[in-house]
Short mmCIF file of N, CA and C in Angstrom, two decimals:
data_model
loop_
_atom_site.label_atom_id
_atom_site.label_comp_id
_atom_site.label_asym_id
_atom_site.label_seq_id
_atom_site.Cartn_x
_atom_site.Cartn_y
_atom_site.Cartn_z
N MET E 290 118.20 47.61 147.71
CA MET E 290 116.75 47.76 147.09
C MET E 290 116.81 50.09 147.51
N ASN E 291 118.02 50.16 147.35
CA ASN E 291 119.02 51.29 147.61
C ASN E 291 119.04 52.25 146.25
N HIS E 292 120.29 51.11 145.71
CA HIS E 292 120.22 50.87 143.81
C HIS E 292 119.02 51.77 142.78
N LEU E 293 117.71 50.02 143.48
CA LEU E 293 116.69 50.32 143.01
C LEU E 293 116.16 51.88 142.62
N GLY E 294 116.45 52.64 144.41
CA GLY E 294 115.31 53.92 144.16
C GLY E 294 115.97 54.81 143.46
N ALA E 295 117.80 54.47 142.85
CA ALA E 295 118.14 55.77 142.35
C ALA E 295 118.01 55.49 141.15
N ALA E 296 118.11 53.90 140.71
CA ALA E 296 117.61 53.68 139.40
C ALA E 296 116.21 54.45 138.88
N LEU E 297 115.39 54.14 139.08
CA LEU E 297 113.90 54.27 139.09
C LEU E 297 113.77 55.95 139.47
N ALA E 298 114.14 56.53 140.23
CA ALA E 298 114.71 58.58 140.32
C ALA E 298 115.12 58.58 139.27
N ILE E 299 116.41 58.28 138.10
CA ILE E 299 116.59 58.38 137.40
C ILE E 299 116.24 58.32 136.38
N ALA E 300 115.20 57.61 136.39
CA ALA E 300 114.27 56.97 135.25
C ALA E 300 113.14 57.55 134.95
N VAL E 301 112.83 58.31 135.97
CA VAL E 301 111.96 59.27 136.30
C VAL E 301 111.98 60.51 135.69
N LEU E 302 113.26 60.96 136.76
CA LEU E 302 113.78 62.36 135.56
C LEU E 302 114.20 61.77 134.52
N ALA E 303 114.25 61.35 134.35
CA ALA E 303 115.17 61.21 132.38
C ALA E 303 113.50 60.94 131.52
N GLY E 304 112.51 60.92 132.05
CA GLY E 304 111.24 60.36 131.62
C GLY E 304 110.84 61.86 131.40
N ALA E 305 110.79 62.20 132.64
CA ALA E 305 110.36 64.18 132.39
C ALA E 305 110.97 64.54 131.80
N LEU E 306 112.85 64.61 131.62
CA LEU E 306 113.10 65.65 130.51
C LEU E 306 113.24 64.81 129.43
N LEU E 307 112.61 63.94 128.63
CA LEU E 307 112.26 63.54 127.24
C LEU E 307 110.96 63.89 127.43
N ALA E 308 109.57 63.99 127.62
CA ALA E 308 108.76 64.59 128.21
C ALA E 308 108.57 66.23 127.22
N LEU E 309 109.07 67.41 128.82
CA LEU E 309 109.84 68.69 127.63
C LEU E 309 110.17 68.25 126.62
N VAL E 310 111.46 68.22 126.67
CA VAL E 310 111.78 68.00 125.20
C VAL E 310 110.67 67.62 123.49
N LEU E 311 109.93 66.82 123.98
CA LEU E 311 109.08 66.56 123.24
C LEU E 311 107.80 67.14 122.77
N ALA E 312 107.77 67.73 124.43
CA ALA E 312 106.82 68.59 123.82
C ALA E 312 107.45 70.47 123.56
N ARG E 313 108.59 69.96 123.67
CA ARG E 313 109.01 71.91 122.83
C ARG E 313 108.88 71.66 121.75
N LEU E 314 109.57 70.26 121.18
CA LEU E 314 109.66 69.57 119.66
C LEU E 314 107.96 69.91 118.84
N LEU E 315 106.98 69.46 119.52
CA LEU E 315 105.73 69.77 118.83
C LEU E 315 105.50 71.25 119.09
N ARG E 316 105.46 72.00 119.92
CA ARG E 316 104.97 73.17 119.56
C ARG E 316 105.84 74.34 118.58
N ALA E 317 107.16 73.81 118.92
CA ALA E 317 107.61 74.78 117.18
C ALA E 317 107.14 74.02 116.03
N TRP E 318 107.37 72.77 116.10
CA TRP E 318 106.53 72.42 114.38
C TRP E 318 105.21 72.65 114.78
N ARG E 319 104.44 72.55 115.30
CA ARG E 319 103.06 72.98 115.76
C ARG E 319 102.77 74.49 114.75
N GLY E 320 103.70 75.65 115.89
CA GLY E 320 103.91 76.92 115.12
C GLY E 320 104.32 77.00 113.98
N SER E 321 105.43 76.75 113.63
CA SER E 321 105.75 77.04 112.35
C SER E 321 105.12 75.97 111.69
N TRP E 322 104.25 74.91 111.29
CA TRP E 322 102.99 74.71 110.70
C TRP E 322 102.05 76.11 110.00
N ARG E 323 102.03 76.14 111.32
CA ARG E 323 100.90 77.67 111.33
C ARG E 323 101.45 78.44 110.33
N ALA E 324 102.12 79.41 111.07
CA ALA E 324 103.42 80.20 110.17
C ALA E 324 103.25 79.94 108.70
N ARG E 325 103.85 78.05 108.56
CA ARG E 325 103.52 78.11 107.04
C ARG E 325 102.11 78.26 106.24
N ARG E 326 101.07 77.74 107.13
CA ARG E 326 100.28 77.82 106.57
C ARG E 326 99.57 79.53 106.28
N ARG E 327 99.64 79.77 107.28
CA ARG E 327 99.41 81.71 107.20
C ARG E 327 99.93 82.14 106.01
N ALA E 328 101.11 82.14 105.85
CA ALA E 328 102.36 82.13 104.04
C ALA E 328 101.12 82.59 103.36
N ALA E 329 101.41 80.45 102.80
CA ALA E 329 100.74 79.99 101.87
C ALA E 329 99.12 81.09 101.64
N ARG E 330 98.78 81.38 102.46
CA ARG E 330 97.08 81.91 102.66
C ARG E 330 97.32 83.01 102.57
N ALA E 331 98.94 83.98 102.64
CA ALA E 331 98.81 85.02 102.64
C ALA E 331 99.72 85.34 100.74
N GLY E 332 100.07 84.23 100.58
CA GLY E 332 100.50 84.17 99.04
C GLY E 332 99.89 84.29 98.45
N ALA E 333 98.65 83.76 98.25
CA ALA E 333 97.41 83.42 96.96
C ALA E 333 96.35 84.13 97.51
N GLY E 334 96.63 84.64 98.40
CA GLY E 334 95.73 86.74 98.91
C GLY E 334 96.10 87.04 97.69
N GLU E 335 97.98 87.57 97.77
CA GLU E 335 97.98 88.26 97.06
C GLU E 335 98.11 88.18 95.52
N ASP E 336 98.15 86.82 94.89
CA ASP E 336 98.23 86.70 93.85
C ASP E 336 96.34 86.91 93.40
N ALA E 337 95.49 86.71 93.90
CA ALA E 337 94.11 86.97 93.57
C ALA E 337 94.28 88.79 94.03
N ALA E 338 94.89 89.18 94.34
CA ALA E 338 94.49 90.62 95.12
C ALA E 338 94.67 91.15 93.39
N ALA E 339 96.64 90.47 92.83
CA ALA E 339 96.79 91.19 91.89
C ALA E 339 96.11 91.24 90.17
N ALA E 340 95.58 89.74 90.45
CA ALA E 340 94.37 89.95 89.31
C ALA E 340 93.94 90.69 89.13
N MET E 341 92.58 91.36 90.46
CA MET E 341 91.37 91.79 90.83
C MET E 341 92.19 93.07 90.67
N LEU E 342 93.59 93.99 91.23
CA LEU E 342 93.63 94.92 90.60
C LEU E 342 93.25 95.05 89.65
N ARG E 343 93.58 94.25 88.51
CA ARG E 343 93.96 94.68 87.14
C ARG E 343 92.22 94.59 86.33
N ARG E 344 91.82 93.66 86.85
CA ARG E 344 90.05 94.04 86.65
C ARG E 344 89.80 95.01 86.58
N ALA E 345 89.96 95.52 87.90
CA ALA E 345 89.45 96.86 88.51
C ALA E 345 90.12 97.98 87.71
N GLY E 346 90.78 97.85 86.95
CA GLY E 346 91.70 98.88 86.03
C GLY E 346 93.32 99.73 86.46
N PHE E 347 93.56 98.48 87.95
CA PHE E 347 94.44 99.71 87.98
C PHE E 347 95.89 98.99 87.40
N ARG E 348 96.90 99.84 87.29
CA ARG E 348 98.20 99.22 86.44
C ARG E 348 99.30 99.34 87.77
N ILE E 349 99.39 97.80 87.68
CA ILE E 349 100.60 97.33 88.95
C ILE E 349 101.79 98.49 88.82
N VAL E 350 102.78 99.31 89.50
CA VAL E 350 103.49 100.30 88.90
C VAL E 350 104.59 98.96 89.94
N ALA E 351 104.46 98.75 91.09
CA ALA E 351 105.64 97.76 92.41
C ALA E 351 104.91 96.89 93.01
N GLN E 352 105.00 95.91 92.87
CA GLN E 352 105.01 94.80 93.89
C GLN E 352 105.23 94.92 94.82
N GLN E 353 105.63 94.53 95.96
CA GLN E 353 105.92 94.36 97.55
C GLN E 353 106.61 96.11 97.44
N ALA E 354 106.63 97.05 97.13
CA ALA E 354 107.15 98.35 97.48
C ALA E 354 107.39 98.69 98.36
N ARG E 355 108.99 99.67 97.91
CA ARG E 355 109.94 99.99 99.36
C ARG E 355 110.11 101.18 99.58
N THR E 356 110.08 101.75 101.28
CA THR E 356 110.25 103.13 100.99
C THR E 356 111.28 103.02 101.85
N TRP E 357 112.19 104.70 102.66
CA TRP E 357 112.26 104.44 103.97
C TRP E 357 111.54 105.94 104.28
N TRP E 358 111.05 106.00 105.52
CA TRP E 358 110.74 107.20 105.74
C TRP E 358 111.20 107.37 107.82
N ALA E 359 110.94 108.48 107.87
CA ALA E 359 112.46 108.93 109.01
C ALA E 359 110.94 109.91 109.90
N PRO E 360 109.85 109.22 110.61
CA PRO E 360 109.26 110.05 111.78
C PRO E 360 110.28 110.90 112.57
N ARG E 361 110.06 112.00 112.99
CA ARG E 361 111.14 112.58 114.23
C ARG E 361 110.36 112.21 115.31
N ILE E 362 111.63 112.15 116.68
CA ILE E 362 111.45 111.86 117.68
C ILE E 362 112.44 112.99 118.56
N ASP E 363 111.78 113.31 118.92
CA ASP E 363 112.31 115.07 119.55
C ASP E 363 112.72 115.72 117.94
N GLY E 364 112.29 115.59 117.33
CA GLY E 364 113.04 115.91 116.56
C GLY E 364 114.16 115.26 115.45
N GLU E 365 114.85 114.44 115.97
CA GLU E 365 115.19 113.28 115.57
C GLU E 365 115.30 112.71 114.72
N PRO E 366 115.05 112.02 113.15
CA PRO E 366 114.89 111.48 112.04
C PRO E 366 114.97 109.94 112.75
N HIS E 367 113.74 109.09 112.50
CA HIS E 367 113.81 108.02 113.03
C HIS E 367 113.75 106.65 111.15
N ARG E 368 115.19 106.97 111.11
CA ARG E 368 114.42 106.37 109.82
C ARG E 368 113.58 104.79 109.63
N THR E 369 112.85 104.02 108.82
CA THR E 369 112.59 103.09 109.47
C THR E 369 111.72 102.82 107.76
N GLU E 370 112.46 101.03 107.62
CA GLU E 370 111.55 101.00 105.53
C GLU E 370 110.81 100.39 106.07
N LEU E 371 109.39 100.91 104.73
CA LEU E 371 108.51 99.76 104.81
C LEU E 371 107.93 99.65 104.02
N ARG E 372 107.02 98.34 103.76
CA ARG E 372 107.10 97.71 102.27
C ARG E 372 105.62 97.23 101.85
N ALA E 373 105.38 97.51 101.14
CA ALA E 373 103.72 97.67 101.27
C ALA E 373 104.11 96.64 99.70
N ASP E 374 102.04 95.84 99.91
CA ASP E 374 101.80 94.88 98.64
C ASP E 374 102.00 95.37 97.48
N TYR E 375 101.48 96.70 97.30
CA TYR E 375 101.84 96.75 95.35
C TYR E 375 100.97 98.55 96.08
N LEU E 376 101.75 98.97 94.67
CA LEU E 376 101.76 100.58 94.67
C LEU E 376 100.75 100.29 92.69
N VAL E 377 100.23 101.22 93.15
CA VAL E 377 99.37 101.41 91.99
C VAL E 377 98.69 102.91 91.31
N GLU E 378 98.90 102.07 89.71
CA GLU E 378 97.93 104.05 89.49
C GLU E 378 96.67 103.48 89.05
N ALA E 379 95.65 104.43 88.85
CA ALA E 379 94.87 105.16 88.10
C ALA E 379 94.06 106.28 88.23
N GLY E 380 94.01 106.38 86.78
CA GLY E 380 93.41 108.00 86.49
C GLY E 380 94.22 108.78 87.40
N GLY E 381 95.58 108.88 87.02
CA GLY E 381 96.63 110.27 87.33
C GLY E 381 96.96 109.95 88.59
N GLU E 382 96.19 109.01 89.36
CA GLU E 382 96.76 108.50 91.10
C GLU E 382 97.25 107.81 91.33
N LEU E 383 98.45 107.80 92.07
CA LEU E 383 99.14 106.91 93.07
C LEU E 383 98.32 105.92 94.31
N LEU E 384 97.80 104.72 94.31
CA LEU E 384 97.32 104.70 95.21
C LEU E 384 98.95 103.30 95.97
N VAL E 385 98.69 103.46 97.57
CA VAL E 385 99.06 101.76 98.14
C VAL E 385 98.16 100.74 98.01
N ALA E 386 98.14 99.96 97.65
CA ALA E 386 97.57 98.93 97.76
C ALA E 386 98.16 97.52 98.44
N GLU E 387 97.60 97.38 99.93
CA GLU E 387 97.55 96.35 101.12
C GLU E 387 96.25 95.28 101.56
N VAL E 388 96.90 94.19 100.68
CA VAL E 388 95.57 92.78 100.87
C VAL E 388 96.23 92.73 101.65
N LYS E 389 94.53 92.33 102.63
CA LYS E 389 94.64 91.85 103.74
C LYS E 389 93.71 90.17 103.48
N THR E 390 94.51 88.98 104.24
CA THR E 390 93.07 88.04 104.46
C THR E 390 92.75 87.69 105.40
N GLY E 391 91.60 86.93 105.75
CA GLY E 391 91.16 86.49 107.13
C GLY E 391 89.99 87.06 107.61
N ASP E 392 89.90 86.89 108.74
CA ASP E 392 88.22 87.84 109.13
C ASP E 392 88.80 88.94 110.08
N ALA E 393 89.98 88.81 110.61
CA ALA E 393 89.34 90.28 110.98
C ALA E 393 90.84 91.78 110.64
N ALA E 394 91.53 91.09 110.20
CA ALA E 394 92.47 92.16 109.30
C ALA E 394 91.40 92.70 108.76
N PRO E 395 91.47 92.61 107.06
CA PRO E 395 90.36 93.28 106.19
C PRO E 395 89.62 94.51 106.41
N SER E 396 89.53 94.96 107.87
CA SER E 396 88.56 95.63 108.78
C SER E 396 89.04 96.89 109.35
N LEU E 397 88.49 98.02 109.25
CA LEU E 397 89.39 99.56 109.58
C LEU E 397 88.99 99.12 110.82
N ALA E 398 88.42 98.53 111.27
CA ALA E 398 87.77 97.86 113.22
C ALA E 398 89.03 97.58 113.35
N THR E 399 89.73 97.20 113.31
CA THR E 399 91.11 96.11 113.29
C THR E 399 92.67 97.62 114.09
N ALA E 400 92.85 97.54 115.05
CA ALA E 400 92.96 98.94 114.97
C ALA E 400 94.91 99.20 114.24
N ALA E 401 95.17 97.41 113.84
CA ALA E 401 96.35 97.57 113.15
C ALA E 401 96.32 97.69 111.99
N THR E 402 95.39 96.87 111.07
CA THR E 402 94.87 97.62 110.23
C THR E 402 95.03 98.52 109.70
N ARG E 403 94.93 99.57 110.33
CA ARG E 403 94.02 101.36 110.31
C ARG E 403 95.63 101.69 110.59
N ARG E 404 96.11 101.65 111.06
CA ARG E 404 97.43 102.17 111.66
C ARG E 404 98.28 101.88 110.22
N GLN E 405 98.17 100.71 109.67
CA GLN E 405 99.38 100.87 108.79
C GLN E 405 98.62 101.11 107.75
N LEU E 406 97.34 101.39 107.06
CA LEU E 406 96.68 101.88 106.34
C LEU E 406 97.73 103.39 106.19
N LEU E 407 97.17 104.49 107.45
CA LEU E 407 97.43 105.61 107.19
C LEU E 407 99.34 105.91 107.71
N GLU E 408 99.85 105.28 107.80
CA GLU E 408 100.80 105.01 108.18
C GLU E 408 101.79 105.00 106.56
N TYR E 409 101.50 104.02 105.14
CA TYR E 409 101.18 103.85 104.08
C TYR E 409 100.91 105.14 103.44
N HIS E 410 99.42 105.48 102.98
CA HIS E 410 99.23 106.95 103.24
C HIS E 410 100.01 107.64 103.18
N VAL E 411 100.75 107.80 103.68
CA VAL E 411 101.79 109.49 104.97
C VAL E 411 102.44 108.84 103.91
N ALA E 412 103.27 108.09 104.26
CA ALA E 412 105.08 107.06 104.11
C ALA E 412 105.04 107.24 102.71
N PHE E 413 104.10 106.72 101.66
CA PHE E 413 104.74 106.28 100.56
C PHE E 413 103.94 107.56 99.78
N GLU E 414 103.22 109.07 100.14
CA GLU E 414 102.49 110.43 99.38
C GLU E 414 102.03 109.54 99.12
N ALA E 415 101.13 108.79 98.73
CA ALA E 415 99.65 108.15 97.93
C ALA E 415 98.27 109.02 98.23
N ASP E 416 97.70 109.03 96.99
CA ASP E 416 96.12 110.09 96.72
C ASP E 416 95.43 109.39 97.83
N ALA E 417 95.33 107.19 98.38
CA ALA E 417 94.77 106.80 98.95
C ALA E 417 95.23 105.81 99.70
N VAL E 418 94.52 104.68 99.75
CA VAL E 418 95.21 103.41 100.11
C VAL E 418 94.15 102.68 99.35
N LEU E 419 94.08 101.41 99.43
CA LEU E 419 93.00 100.58 98.71
C LEU E 419 93.29 99.81 99.89
N LEU E 420 92.28 98.87 100.51
CA LEU E 420 92.25 98.00 101.65
C LEU E 420 91.22 96.87 101.00
N VAL E 421 92.67 94.87 100.24
CA VAL E 421 92.57 94.59 99.74
C VAL E 421 91.60 93.03 99.47
N CYS E 422 91.12 92.15 99.76
CA CYS E 422 89.80 91.29 100.82
C CYS E 422 89.83 90.58 99.95
N PRO E 423 91.56 89.13 99.16
CA PRO E 423 91.18 88.82 98.33
C PRO E 423 89.74 87.67 98.16
N GLU E 424 90.04 87.60 99.76
CA GLU E 424 88.88 86.39 100.26
C GLU E 424 87.48 87.09 99.81
N ARG E 425 86.67 87.67 99.99
CA ARG E 425 85.58 89.04 99.49
C ARG E 425 85.47 89.08 98.21
N GLY E 426 86.34 89.30 97.43
CA GLY E 426 86.59 89.50 96.24
C GLY E 426 86.40 91.65 96.34
N ALA E 427 86.73 91.87 97.35
CA ALA E 427 87.12 94.03 97.67
C ALA E 427 87.77 94.09 96.88
N ILE E 428 87.10 95.44 97.25
CA ILE E 428 88.70 96.31 97.14
C ILE E 428 87.44 97.53 97.30
N HIS E 429 88.23 98.33 98.89
CA HIS E 429 87.74 99.17 99.10
C HIS E 429 88.65 100.49 99.45
N ARG E 430 88.61 101.49 99.10
CA ARG E 430 89.47 102.41 98.76
C ARG E 430 88.91 103.43 100.12
N ILE E 431 90.71 104.00 100.76
CA ILE E 431 89.92 104.52 102.33
C ILE E 431 91.61 105.35 101.95
N GLU E 432 90.31 106.76 102.94
CA GLU E 432 91.16 107.71 102.38
C GLU E 432 91.31 108.16 103.76
N PHE E 433 92.37 109.29 104.16
CA PHE E 433 92.51 109.92 105.53
C PHE E 433 92.04 111.02 106.06
N PRO E 434 90.94 111.80 106.74
CA PRO E 434 90.82 113.44 106.56
C PRO E 434 92.29 113.66 107.70
N LEU E 435 92.75 114.60 106.36
CA LEU E 435 93.61 114.99 107.61
C LEU E 435 93.93 116.54 108.85
N ALA E 436 92.79 117.17 107.69
CA ALA E 436 92.68 118.36 108.73
C ALA E 436 90.83 118.15 108.74
N ALA E 437 90.90 119.06 110.86
CA ALA E 437 89.21 119.05 111.02
C ALA E 437 88.20 119.31 110.21
N ARG E 438 88.32 119.89 109.45
CA ARG E 438 87.79 120.58 108.49
C ARG E 438 86.82 119.49 107.67
N ASP E 439 87.28 118.16 107.85
CA ASP E 439 86.85 117.52 106.92
C ASP E 439 86.32 116.17 107.51
N ARG E 440 86.67 117.03 108.85
CA ARG E 440 84.88 115.48 109.40
C ARG E 440 83.86 116.35 109.48
N ASP E 441 83.59 114.25 109.97
CA ASP E 441 81.85 114.79 109.93
C ASP E 441 81.61 115.57 111.14
N PRO E 442 80.66 116.59 110.57
CA PRO E 442 80.17 117.55 112.07
C PRO E 442 79.42 116.81 113.29
N GLU E 443 78.50 115.65 112.16
CA GLU E 443 77.26 114.91 113.15
C GLU E 443 78.19 113.16 113.78
N ASP E 444 79.49 113.56 113.34
CA ASP E 444 80.63 112.52 114.49
C ASP E 444 80.17 113.51 115.73
N GLU E 445 80.95 112.78 116.71
CA GLU E 445 80.78 112.74 118.44
C GLU E 445 82.30 112.87 118.80
N THR E 446 83.28 113.17 118.74
CA THR E 446 85.18 112.27 119.43
C THR E 446 84.98 113.02 120.63
N ALA E 447 86.08 112.50 120.88
CA ALA E 447 86.53 112.72 122.92
C ALA E 447 86.99 114.54 122.41
N ALA E 448 87.85 114.37 121.50
CA ALA E 448 87.79 115.68 121.53
C ALA E 448 86.71 117.11 121.30
N ASP E 449 86.24 116.84 120.69
CA ASP E 449 84.75 117.85 120.90
C ASP E 449 84.55 117.56 122.17
N ALA E 450 83.96 116.60 122.90
CA ALA E 450 83.25 116.61 124.10
C ALA E 450 84.15 117.74 125.06
N GLY E 451 83.54 118.65 125.98
CA GLY E 451 83.90 119.57 126.39
C GLY E 451 83.66 119.15 127.60
N PRO E 452 84.86 120.40 128.95
CA PRO E 452 84.49 119.20 130.72
C PRO E 452 83.30 119.50 130.64
#
């Protein structure tokens, strides 16, 4: 009976180990499937966005445009490579066009999108940025006022609120 108990314990441990390995493989497969699906959606969105931009009168200057930008940390430059979906021109202006798909990303209410567009505006020294939403068929021109005088006086901000 002692050998039978040991064999049973080994079988239970082997079964548990096999279940853990299978669960990990399933999780990895599911994650890579989602990533592939997301990448396919983004790629199709970028293709549709290029056609939308051309139809709207923009000339595509570069796709997957790169620049190096060096914000300073305590006076020391911190080189960072940035890559925007498109650089486009129209009416003598240079604009960065960023393509966003999905429900949340194509909105300035999404902090990550807003910050990314602001970063592109500054780093690429663009006249403005375009938020392109191919799933909605929309191209939005985004401008970031850099000076306090450009703020809407009707807007109340934390900086305006006194003690």
